[in-house]
Amino acid sequence: AIVGTGIALVIYQNTIGLDPGQIGWLSGALTFFIAIGALVGGKLGDSFGRRSVFVVTMALIVVGGGLATFATTFPLLLAGVALIGFGTGADLPVSLATIAESSTDANRGKIIGFSNMLWLVGIISAVGIATFFGGLGRLGGQLLFGQVAVIALLVLLARFTIPETQTWLDANRNGATASAPKVRVRDILTGPYARLFWGLLGFYALTNLAANTMGQFTTYIWVNVVGVDVQLASLIGLVSLPVFLLFGLWFMRIVDTQYRFVYFTAGAIAYAASFFIPALFGFSFATMMIYTILNGIGGAFAFEGIMKVWTQESFPTMVRATAQGTILAVARFSAAILAVWTPLMLNSGPQWMFAGLGLVVTVGVTIAWVVFHNAPRNQFDTESETLVDSVVPAAVVEA
C-alpha cells in the first residue's frame, strides 16, 4: 500500500491535476495516519481482542482503496489515502500479535519472517504494475489503488474465518491472577519491561531512519549522484528485490535457532558498513552496488524482522500489541521529520549524509546488541508456565 500509493500519486499528478503542495499533503497524510493507526490499533487490540480489530482495519483499507481508485478531487483522494494509512498502521501490531500467539516457539520467528517477506512481495507487485501499466495515465494509478482494495477485500473475507487467539482469551479471562498480568502502558515505560521497550524503540527508530530515507531517495541518488539513468536505476531496484527475498528466506531458516543472535551481529555490522562504504570511498556504480548487497544482508538479519520477533517475545499478552504499535508509531513519526530535511542534507553533501546515517544505524544496532545479547526470557514461556501453575492447584481443589 505504501509503495503503490507513492507511485500512484505521481501518476495522478498529471491526470487529475494535483499540484506539488497537494502531493506533499497526501504523502504526509499517509505517513501520519500510519503512525496514528499503529498507536490506536495496538491499544484497541490489547483491550478488545485481535480479531475484532483486524477485521475493522481491513474494512477501512477496502473503503480507502475504493475512494482513492475513483476519486477525481483532492478531498476525496485525501480521505482515501488517510483511511489506507490508518487501516494499514492499525493492522500491523494486531496482525503480528495474532501470528505470534497462534504459533509455537519452534516456528514463531519463521512465520513472522514470512509475513515480512509478504511486504516485499507487495512492493514487487506495485513496481510490476507501475512498470507495465504506469504509462496508461489515470488507469495506471487506479490499478495501483484498486489492487490494494481488492487484496484487502479478499483478506477481509478470509479473516472472518479466523477465531480470536486462545492466548488473548486466556489472558483476558484470567487477568492478573493467571497467565498475563494486566500490565498498564506506563508499566512498559518505567516498569520491569522498560529496558526491553526502550531498547526496541531506540533500535528500530534509529535503524528505520536510515531505511526510510533510502527507501525514498535511493533512485534520486543513483540518478543525480552516481549518474545513471532512471531506467537503469529502476532495473537495479527491481533485480534487487528477489535477492532480498532470498535473504529473507535465510532469515526464516535461522530465526528460531540458537544462531539467530550470531546472524544479528553479522547483519548489524553489514548494515552499518553499507552506509560507510560510499561515505568513505565516494559514490560510484561499484560502491553503490556494495551498499545495496550489504544493506540487503543487514536489513534481513538486523532490522525489522528481528525487531518484530523480539517485540512479540518481550511483552505480556495484554500489552503486546500496544508496545508494538508504539514502537512503530515513534519510528514513523521520526522518519517523517527527517524526510523534511533529507533533500537539504543531500545538497550539502551525500557523503556526509551517508556518514550520518551510518552513525545512526551503528547506535541503533548497538542498543539492540546490549539489550538482547543475554537473550531475555520469552514471555510466551512465562505465561504458559503461569497458566499451568494457576490451573493445576484449582484442579486439585476440585478433585
Coordinates of C-alpha atoms in Angstrom, one line a residue:
A1 CA 0.0 0.0 0.0
I2 CA 2.8 2.5 0.9
V3 CA 4.9 2.0 -2.3
G4 CA 1.8 1.7 -4.5
T5 CA 0.4 4.9 -3.1
G6 CA 3.6 6.8 -3.7
I7 CA 3.7 5.7 -7.4
A8 CA 0.0 6.3 -7.9
L9 CA 0.2 9.8 -6.6
V10 CA 2.9 10.6 -9.2
I11 CA 0.6 9.3 -11.9
Y12 CA -2.4 11.2 -10.6
Q13 CA -0.3 14.4 -10.5
N14 CA -0.6 14.7 -14.3
T15 CA -4.0 13.1 -14.8
I16 CA -6.4 14.7 -12.2
G17 CA -4.5 17.9 -11.7
L18 CA -2.7 17.5 -8.4
D19 CA -0.2 20.3 -7.6
P20 CA 3.1 19.7 -5.7
G21 CA 1.6 21.0 -2.5
Q22 CA -1.3 18.5 -2.6
I23 CA 1.1 15.7 -3.3
G24 CA 3.0 16.7 -0.2
W25 CA -0.2 16.8 1.9
L26 CA -1.2 13.3 0.6
S27 CA 2.3 11.8 1.2
G28 CA 2.4 13.4 4.7
A29 CA -1.1 12.2 5.5
L30 CA -0.2 8.6 4.6
T31 CA 2.8 8.6 7.0
F32 CA 0.9 10.4 9.7
F33 CA -2.1 8.1 9.7
I34 CA 0.0 5.0 9.6
A35 CA 1.7 6.2 12.8
I36 CA -1.6 7.2 14.4
G37 CA -3.2 3.9 13.3
A38 CA -0.3 1.9 14.9
L39 CA -0.8 3.6 18.2
V40 CA -4.6 3.2 18.2
G41 CA -4.7 -0.3 16.7
G42 CA -2.2 -1.7 19.2
K43 CA -4.1 -0.4 22.2
L44 CA -7.5 -1.5 20.9
G45 CA -6.1 -4.9 20.0
D46 CA -5.0 -5.5 23.6
S47 CA -8.2 -4.1 25.1
F48 CA -10.9 -5.7 22.8
G49 CA -9.1 -8.6 21.1
R50 CA -7.1 -9.2 18.0
R51 CA -9.9 -10.4 15.8
S52 CA -12.4 -7.5 16.2
V53 CA -9.7 -5.0 15.4
F54 CA -8.1 -6.8 12.4
V55 CA -11.5 -7.2 10.7
V56 CA -12.2 -3.4 11.0
T57 CA -8.7 -2.5 9.8
M58 CA -9.2 -4.4 6.6
A59 CA -12.6 -2.9 6.0
L60 CA -11.0 0.6 6.4
I61 CA -8.4 -0.3 3.8
V62 CA -11.1 -1.6 1.4
V63 CA -13.1 1.7 1.7
G64 CA -9.9 3.8 1.5
G65 CA -8.7 1.9 -1.6
G66 CA -12.0 2.3 -3.3
L67 CA -12.2 6.1 -2.6
A68 CA -8.6 6.5 -3.9
T69 CA -9.3 4.5 -7.0
F70 CA -12.3 6.5 -8.1
A71 CA -11.5 9.9 -6.6
T72 CA -11.3 12.8 -9.0
T73 CA -10.9 15.6 -6.4
F74 CA -8.2 16.3 -3.8
P75 CA -10.6 16.0 -0.7
L76 CA -11.8 12.5 -1.7
L77 CA -8.3 11.3 -2.5
L78 CA -7.1 12.7 0.8
A79 CA -9.9 10.8 2.6
G80 CA -9.0 7.6 0.8
V81 CA -5.2 7.9 1.5
A82 CA -5.9 8.7 5.2
L83 CA -8.1 5.5 5.5
I84 CA -5.5 3.4 3.8
G85 CA -2.8 4.8 6.1
F86 CA -4.8 4.4 9.3
G87 CA -6.0 0.9 8.4
T88 CA -2.5 -0.3 7.5
G89 CA -0.9 1.2 10.6
A90 CA -3.6 -0.2 12.9
D91 CA -3.5 -3.6 11.3
L92 CA 0.2 -4.3 11.7
P93 CA 0.6 -4.6 15.5
V94 CA -2.6 -6.6 15.9
S95 CA -1.8 -9.0 13.0
L96 CA 1.7 -9.6 14.3
A97 CA 0.3 -10.4 17.7
T98 CA -2.2 -12.8 16.2
I99 CA 0.6 -14.6 14.2
A100 CA 2.8 -14.8 17.3
E101 CA 0.1 -16.0 19.6
S102 CA -1.1 -18.7 17.1
S103 CA 2.3 -20.2 16.6
T104 CA 4.8 -22.0 18.7
D105 CA 8.4 -21.4 19.8
A106 CA 9.5 -23.7 17.0
N107 CA 8.0 -21.7 14.2
R108 CA 7.1 -18.3 15.6
G109 CA 10.1 -16.5 14.1
K110 CA 9.7 -18.2 10.8
I111 CA 6.0 -17.2 10.4
I112 CA 6.8 -13.6 11.4
G113 CA 9.7 -13.6 9.0
F114 CA 7.3 -14.9 6.3
S115 CA 4.9 -12.0 6.9
N116 CA 7.8 -9.7 6.5
M117 CA 8.6 -11.3 3.1
L118 CA 5.0 -10.7 2.0
W119 CA 5.7 -7.0 2.3
L120 CA 8.5 -7.4 -0.2
V121 CA 6.1 -9.3 -2.5
G122 CA 3.7 -6.4 -2.2
I123 CA 6.4 -4.0 -3.2
I124 CA 7.3 -6.2 -6.2
S125 CA 3.6 -6.2 -7.2
A126 CA 3.3 -2.4 -7.0
V127 CA 6.6 -1.9 -9.0
G128 CA 5.4 -4.5 -11.6
I129 CA 2.1 -2.8 -12.1
A130 CA 3.8 0.6 -12.4
T131 CA 6.3 -0.9 -14.9
F132 CA 3.7 -2.4 -17.2
F133 CA 0.7 -0.1 -16.7
G134 CA 2.2 3.2 -15.5
G135 CA 2.0 4.6 -19.0
L136 CA -1.8 4.3 -19.2
G137 CA -2.3 7.5 -17.4
R138 CA -5.0 7.7 -14.7
L139 CA -5.9 4.0 -15.3
G140 CA -2.4 3.0 -14.1
G141 CA -2.9 4.9 -10.8
Q142 CA -6.4 3.3 -10.5
L143 CA -4.9 -0.2 -10.9
L144 CA -2.4 0.5 -8.1
F145 CA -5.1 1.7 -5.7
G146 CA -7.6 -0.9 -7.0
Q147 CA -5.3 -3.8 -6.3
V148 CA -4.9 -2.6 -2.7
A149 CA -8.7 -2.5 -2.3
V150 CA -9.2 -5.9 -3.9
I151 CA -6.5 -7.7 -1.9
A152 CA -7.8 -6.1 1.3
L153 CA -11.3 -7.3 0.5
L154 CA -10.1 -10.9 -0.1
V155 CA -8.1 -10.7 3.2
L156 CA -11.2 -9.4 5.0
L157 CA -13.3 -12.3 3.8
A158 CA -10.6 -14.7 4.9
R159 CA -10.3 -13.1 8.3
F160 CA -14.0 -13.7 9.1
T161 CA -13.0 -17.4 9.4
I162 CA -10.1 -16.7 11.9
P163 CA -11.1 -17.0 15.6
E164 CA -9.7 -14.9 18.4
T165 CA -6.3 -16.2 19.7
Q166 CA -6.6 -18.6 22.7
T167 CA -3.6 -16.7 24.2
W168 CA -5.6 -13.4 24.4
L169 CA -8.7 -15.2 25.5
D170 CA -6.9 -16.8 28.4
A171 CA -5.1 -13.6 29.4
N172 CA -8.4 -11.6 29.2
R173 CA -10.3 -14.2 31.2
N174 CA -7.8 -14.7 33.9
G175 CA -6.4 -11.2 34.2
A176 CA -3.9 -10.5 36.9
T177 CA -4.5 -13.8 38.7
A178 CA -3.1 -16.1 36.0
S179 CA -1.4 -16.2 32.6
A180 CA -1.0 -12.5 31.9
P181 CA -0.9 -9.7 34.4
K182 CA -3.0 -6.7 33.4
V183 CA 0.1 -4.5 32.8
R184 CA -0.6 -0.9 32.2
V185 CA 1.0 1.1 29.4
R186 CA 3.1 3.1 31.9
D187 CA 4.5 -0.2 33.2
I188 CA 6.2 -0.9 30.0
L189 CA 7.6 2.7 30.1
T190 CA 9.0 2.5 33.6
G191 CA 8.4 -1.0 35.0
P192 CA 10.1 -4.4 34.5
Y193 CA 9.7 -4.3 30.7
A194 CA 11.1 -0.8 30.3
R195 CA 14.6 -1.9 29.4
L196 CA 13.2 -4.1 26.6
F197 CA 10.8 -1.5 25.4
W198 CA 13.2 1.4 25.2
G199 CA 15.8 -0.9 23.7
L200 CA 13.5 -1.9 20.9
L201 CA 12.3 1.7 20.5
G202 CA 15.8 3.0 20.1
F203 CA 16.9 0.2 17.9
Y204 CA 14.0 0.4 15.4
A205 CA 13.5 4.2 15.4
L206 CA 17.2 4.7 14.6
T207 CA 17.6 2.0 12.0
N208 CA 14.3 2.9 10.4
L209 CA 15.6 6.5 9.9
A210 CA 18.2 5.1 7.5
A211 CA 15.9 2.6 5.9
N212 CA 13.1 5.1 5.3
T213 CA 15.4 7.7 4.0
M214 CA 17.0 5.3 1.4
G215 CA 13.6 4.0 0.5
Q216 CA 12.6 7.5 -0.6
F217 CA 15.8 8.7 -2.1
T218 CA 17.7 5.7 -3.5
T219 CA 16.6 6.3 -7.0
Y220 CA 17.4 10.0 -6.6
I221 CA 21.0 9.1 -5.5
W222 CA 21.5 6.7 -8.4
V223 CA 20.4 9.2 -10.9
N224 CA 21.7 12.5 -9.5
V225 CA 24.8 11.5 -7.6
V226 CA 26.0 8.3 -9.3
G227 CA 24.9 9.5 -12.8
V228 CA 22.9 6.5 -14.2
D229 CA 19.6 7.0 -16.0
V230 CA 16.2 6.3 -14.4
Q231 CA 15.7 3.1 -16.3
L232 CA 18.9 1.5 -15.0
A233 CA 18.2 2.7 -11.5
S234 CA 14.8 1.2 -11.6
L235 CA 16.2 -2.1 -13.1
I236 CA 18.7 -2.3 -10.2
G237 CA 15.9 -1.8 -7.7
L238 CA 13.7 -4.4 -9.4
V239 CA 16.5 -7.0 -9.6
S240 CA 17.5 -6.4 -6.0
L241 CA 14.1 -7.3 -4.6
P242 CA 14.3 -11.1 -5.4
V243 CA 17.8 -11.1 -3.9
F244 CA 16.3 -9.6 -0.7
L245 CA 13.7 -12.3 -0.8
L246 CA 16.4 -14.9 -0.7
F247 CA 18.0 -13.1 2.3
G248 CA 14.5 -13.2 3.9
L249 CA 14.3 -17.0 3.4
W250 CA 17.6 -17.4 5.0
F251 CA 16.4 -15.4 8.0
M252 CA 13.4 -17.7 8.3
R253 CA 15.7 -20.7 8.4
I254 CA 17.8 -19.4 11.4
V255 CA 15.5 -17.1 13.4
D256 CA 14.1 -19.9 15.6
T257 CA 17.5 -21.4 16.2
Q258 CA 20.3 -20.7 18.7
Y259 CA 22.3 -19.0 15.9
R260 CA 19.9 -16.0 15.4
F261 CA 21.9 -13.6 17.5
V262 CA 25.1 -14.5 15.7
Y263 CA 23.4 -13.6 12.5
F264 CA 22.0 -10.5 14.0
T265 CA 25.5 -9.4 15.0
A266 CA 26.9 -10.1 11.5
G267 CA 23.9 -8.3 9.9
A268 CA 24.3 -5.3 12.2
I269 CA 27.9 -4.9 11.0
A270 CA 26.9 -5.3 7.4
Y271 CA 24.0 -2.8 7.8
A272 CA 26.3 -0.1 9.3
A273 CA 29.1 -0.8 6.9
S274 CA 26.7 -0.4 3.9
F275 CA 26.5 3.3 4.6
F276 CA 30.1 3.9 5.4
I277 CA 31.4 2.4 2.1
P278 CA 30.0 5.3 -0.1
A279 CA 30.8 7.8 2.7
L280 CA 34.5 6.8 2.8
F281 CA 35.1 5.9 -0.9
G282 CA 32.7 8.1 -2.7
F283 CA 29.8 7.4 -4.9
S284 CA 30.3 5.1 -8.0
F285 CA 28.5 2.2 -9.5
A286 CA 30.7 -0.2 -7.6
T287 CA 30.3 1.4 -4.2
M288 CA 26.6 1.7 -4.6
M289 CA 26.3 -2.0 -5.6
I290 CA 28.3 -2.9 -2.5
Y291 CA 26.0 -0.7 -0.5
T292 CA 23.0 -2.5 -1.9
I293 CA 24.2 -6.0 -1.1
L294 CA 25.4 -5.2 2.4
N295 CA 22.2 -3.2 3.1
G296 CA 20.2 -6.2 2.0
I297 CA 22.1 -8.5 4.3
G298 CA 21.7 -6.1 7.2
G299 CA 18.1 -5.5 6.5
A300 CA 17.4 -9.2 6.6
F301 CA 19.1 -10.1 9.9
A302 CA 19.4 -6.9 11.9
F303 CA 16.3 -4.7 11.1
E304 CA 12.6 -5.0 11.0
G305 CA 12.3 -8.8 11.0
I306 CA 14.2 -9.4 14.2
M307 CA 12.6 -6.4 15.8
K308 CA 9.1 -7.9 15.3
V309 CA 10.2 -11.3 16.7
W310 CA 11.8 -9.7 19.8
T311 CA 8.8 -7.5 20.3
Q312 CA 6.4 -10.4 20.3
E313 CA 8.6 -12.4 22.7
S314 CA 9.3 -9.5 25.1
F315 CA 5.9 -8.3 26.4
P316 CA 2.9 -9.9 28.1
T317 CA -0.2 -10.6 26.0
M318 CA -2.3 -7.7 27.3
V319 CA 0.3 -5.1 26.2
R320 CA 2.0 -6.9 23.3
A321 CA 0.2 -5.0 20.5
T322 CA 0.3 -1.7 22.4
A323 CA 4.1 -2.0 22.7
Q324 CA 4.5 -2.9 19.1
G325 CA 2.2 -0.1 17.9
T326 CA 4.0 2.5 20.0
I327 CA 7.4 1.4 18.6
L328 CA 6.1 1.5 15.0
A329 CA 4.4 4.9 15.5
V330 CA 7.5 6.6 17.0
A331 CA 9.7 5.2 14.2
R332 CA 7.2 6.5 11.6
F333 CA 7.0 10.0 13.1
S334 CA 10.8 10.2 13.4
A335 CA 11.2 9.2 9.8
A336 CA 8.7 11.7 8.6
I337 CA 10.5 14.5 10.4
L338 CA 13.9 13.5 8.9
A339 CA 12.4 13.3 5.4
V340 CA 11.7 17.0 5.5
W341 CA 15.4 17.7 5.9
T342 CA 16.8 14.9 3.7
P343 CA 16.9 17.0 0.4
L344 CA 18.9 19.7 2.2
M345 CA 21.3 17.1 3.6
L346 CA 21.8 15.6 0.1
N347 CA 22.5 19.1 -1.3
S348 CA 25.1 19.8 1.4
G349 CA 26.9 16.6 0.5
P350 CA 25.7 13.0 0.1
Q351 CA 28.9 11.5 1.7
W352 CA 28.2 13.4 4.9
M353 CA 24.6 12.3 4.8
F354 CA 25.7 8.6 4.4
A355 CA 28.2 9.0 7.2
G356 CA 25.4 10.4 9.4
L357 CA 23.1 7.5 8.5
G358 CA 25.9 5.0 9.2
L359 CA 26.4 6.5 12.6
V360 CA 22.7 6.4 13.4
V361 CA 22.5 2.7 12.4
T362 CA 25.6 1.9 14.4
V363 CA 24.0 3.4 17.5
G364 CA 20.7 1.6 16.8
V365 CA 22.1 -1.9 16.4
T366 CA 24.5 -1.3 19.4
I367 CA 21.5 -0.6 21.6
A368 CA 19.8 -3.8 20.4
W369 CA 23.1 -5.8 21.0
V370 CA 23.4 -4.5 24.5
V371 CA 19.8 -5.2 25.4
F372 CA 19.3 -8.6 23.8
H373 CA 22.7 -10.3 23.9
N374 CA 21.7 -12.1 27.1
A375 CA 18.6 -13.4 25.5
P376 CA 15.8 -12.1 27.8
R377 CA 13.1 -14.5 28.9
N378 CA 10.4 -15.4 26.3
Q379 CA 7.0 -14.1 27.6
F380 CA 5.2 -17.0 25.8
D381 CA 7.1 -19.5 28.0
T382 CA 6.5 -17.4 31.1
E383 CA 2.8 -17.1 30.5
S384 CA 2.4 -20.7 29.7
E385 CA 4.1 -21.7 33.0
T386 CA 2.0 -19.3 35.0
L387 CA -1.2 -20.5 33.4
V388 CA -0.3 -24.1 34.3
D389 CA 0.6 -23.1 37.8
S390 CA -2.8 -21.4 38.2
V391 CA -4.8 -24.3 36.7
V392 CA -3.2 -27.2 38.4
P393 CA -4.0 -26.1 42.0
A394 CA -7.6 -25.4 41.0
A395 CA -7.9 -28.9 39.5
V396 CA -6.5 -30.4 42.7
V397 CA -9.0 -28.5 44.9
E398 CA -11.9 -29.6 42.7
A399 CA -10.8 -33.2 42.9

